[in-house]
Amino acid sequence: MRKKVIAGNWKMNKLPNEAMEFISELAPLVKDTENEVVICVPYTDLFYALMHAQDTKIKIGAQNMNAEEKGAYTGEISGEMLKAIGVEYVIIGHSERRAYYNETDESVNKKLKKALLLELKPIVCVGESLEQRENGTAKEVVTAQTRLALEEVSNEEVIKTIIAYEPIWAIGTGKTATKEDANETIKWIREEIENIYGKDIADSVVIQYGGSVKSSNAKELFEMSDIDGGLVGGASLDAQEFAKIVNYK
Ligand code: PGA
């Protein structure tokens, strides 16, 4: 049985005091959930969030990392740095990073391997554009992104990797993929993992849906056979709303 992982992606939002207030509000609301609850916060909030989330169900993640250990990379943060302060999760290859910061399948693969080596829990994002959905190449695009992200990732490591299927056209737009389309696309991703690693492993990999998830659509999405929770942007900024998504049942 795969666990549902509900992860918030705050993007470039919230100051440390706001992060701590959010955690104080969210913690009692999610204390009885069986789902994994994660919030991926800006770098500057990480330490405050980690301290504040101690002894709660809330796990803390970063939104990116550099694949190098250290060196002359002005403005960058390494996986080692995240690990050293106790960060547990890291988002890799979000479509905004692919679009605005030149992340490629190759850099995603490099970061993923490094995160796994450091025992950070990676959430790797894949997803097609509207044009690709409309011209019928979505399957090709998401399976290729999945395959390239997982190059040289071992059987033991892939089980620890979370994939987030996020159609680019559904991110921050209020447009959600239908539950059937989201489930079908996640099945394509799972089949691709099966082609590489076999069925048992494919069946155990957590694959989330992301793109305008909110409390009003979480239940129908998360109850689909292959959707193992969600990566939630806008709706994760409000503790009450995010708690409803975590407690979707
Ligand atoms: P959204 O963002 O929920 O605001 O659409 C999702 C994401 O970018 O991870």
PDB file of C-alpha atoms in Angstrom, residues 8 10 13-31 37-42 44-61 236-240 242-243:
ATOM      1  CA  GLY A   8       2.904  22.200   0.055  1.00  0.00           C
ATOM      2  CA  TRP A  10       5.188  27.782  -0.959  1.00  0.00           C
ATOM      3  CA  ASN A  13       6.203  33.308  -0.234  1.00  0.00           C
ATOM      4  CA  LYS A  14       6.230  33.844   3.528  1.00  0.00           C
ATOM      5  CA  LEU A  15       8.752  35.393   5.900  1.00  0.00           C
ATOM      6  CA  PRO A  16      10.063  33.377   8.872  1.00  0.00           C
ATOM      7  CA  ASN A  17       7.459  34.750  11.316  1.00  0.00           C
ATOM      8  CA  GLU A  18       4.702  33.856   8.847  1.00  0.00           C
ATOM      9  CA  ALA A  19       6.148  30.374   8.424  1.00  0.00           C
ATOM     10  CA  MET A  20       6.133  29.817  12.180  1.00  0.00           C
ATOM     11  CA  GLU A  21       2.575  31.131  12.536  1.00  0.00           C
ATOM     12  CA  PHE A  22       1.478  28.804   9.751  1.00  0.00           C
ATOM     13  CA  ILE A  23       3.062  25.787  11.430  1.00  0.00           C
ATOM     14  CA  SER A  24       1.462  26.649  14.792  1.00  0.00           C
ATOM     15  CA  GLU A  25      -1.920  26.805  13.073  1.00  0.00           C
ATOM     16  CA  LEU A  26      -1.469  23.697  10.918  1.00  0.00           C
ATOM     17  CA  ALA A  27       0.084  21.318  13.472  1.00  0.00           C
ATOM     18  CA  PRO A  28      -3.040  20.655  15.594  1.00  0.00           C
ATOM     19  CA  LEU A  29      -5.215  20.365  12.472  1.00  0.00           C
ATOM     20  CA  VAL A  30      -3.148  17.519  10.986  1.00  0.00           C
ATOM     21  CA  LYS A  31      -2.050  15.723  14.125  1.00  0.00           C
ATOM     22  CA  VAL A  37       2.492  16.142   5.502  1.00  0.00           C
ATOM     23  CA  VAL A  38       5.312  18.197   4.026  1.00  0.00           C
ATOM     24  CA  ILE A  39       5.811  21.907   3.439  1.00  0.00           C
ATOM     25  CA  CYS A  40       8.530  23.045   1.070  1.00  0.00           C
ATOM     26  CA  VAL A  41       9.513  26.534   2.141  1.00  0.00           C
ATOM     27  CA  PRO A  42      11.968  29.209   0.930  1.00  0.00           C
ATOM     28  CA  THR A  44      15.377  31.591   4.483  1.00  0.00           C
ATOM     29  CA  ASP A  45      12.441  29.937   6.302  1.00  0.00           C
ATOM     30  CA  LEU A  46      13.979  26.468   6.549  1.00  0.00           C
ATOM     31  CA  PHE A  47      15.704  26.734   9.902  1.00  0.00           C
ATOM     32  CA  TYR A  48      12.760  28.485  11.583  1.00  0.00           C
ATOM     33  CA  ALA A  49      10.307  25.984  10.110  1.00  0.00           C
ATOM     34  CA  LEU A  50      12.428  23.019  11.198  1.00  0.00           C
ATOM     35  CA  MET A  51      12.672  24.301  14.764  1.00  0.00           C
ATOM     36  CA  HIS A  52       8.985  25.101  14.902  1.00  0.00           C
ATOM     37  CA  ALA A  53       7.825  21.804  13.374  1.00  0.00           C
ATOM     38  CA  GLN A  54       9.685  19.633  15.878  1.00  0.00           C
ATOM     39  CA  ASP A  55       7.342  17.161  17.596  1.00  0.00           C
ATOM     40  CA  THR A  56       4.632  17.736  14.997  1.00  0.00           C
ATOM     41  CA  LYS A  57       3.528  15.668  11.970  1.00  0.00           C
ATOM     42  CA  ILE A  58       4.861  18.347   9.653  1.00  0.00           C
ATOM     43  CA  LYS A  59       7.982  17.555   7.631  1.00  0.00           C
ATOM     44  CA  ILE A  60      10.055  20.309   6.070  1.00  0.00           C
ATOM     45  CA  GLY A  61      11.410  20.452   2.542  1.00  0.00           C
ATOM     46  CA  SER A 236      -0.809  25.486   0.655  1.00  0.00           C
ATOM     47  CA  LEU A 237      -0.333  29.099   1.734  1.00  0.00           C
ATOM     48  CA  ASP A 238      -3.394  29.040   3.985  1.00  0.00           C
ATOM     49  CA  ALA A 239      -3.166  26.658   6.953  1.00  0.00           C
ATOM     50  CA  GLN A 240      -6.918  25.991   7.174  1.00  0.00           C
ATOM     51  CA  PHE A 242      -4.058  23.112   3.422  1.00  0.00           C
ATOM     52  CA  ALA A 243      -5.309  21.146   6.452  1.00  0.00           C
TER      53      ALA A 243
END
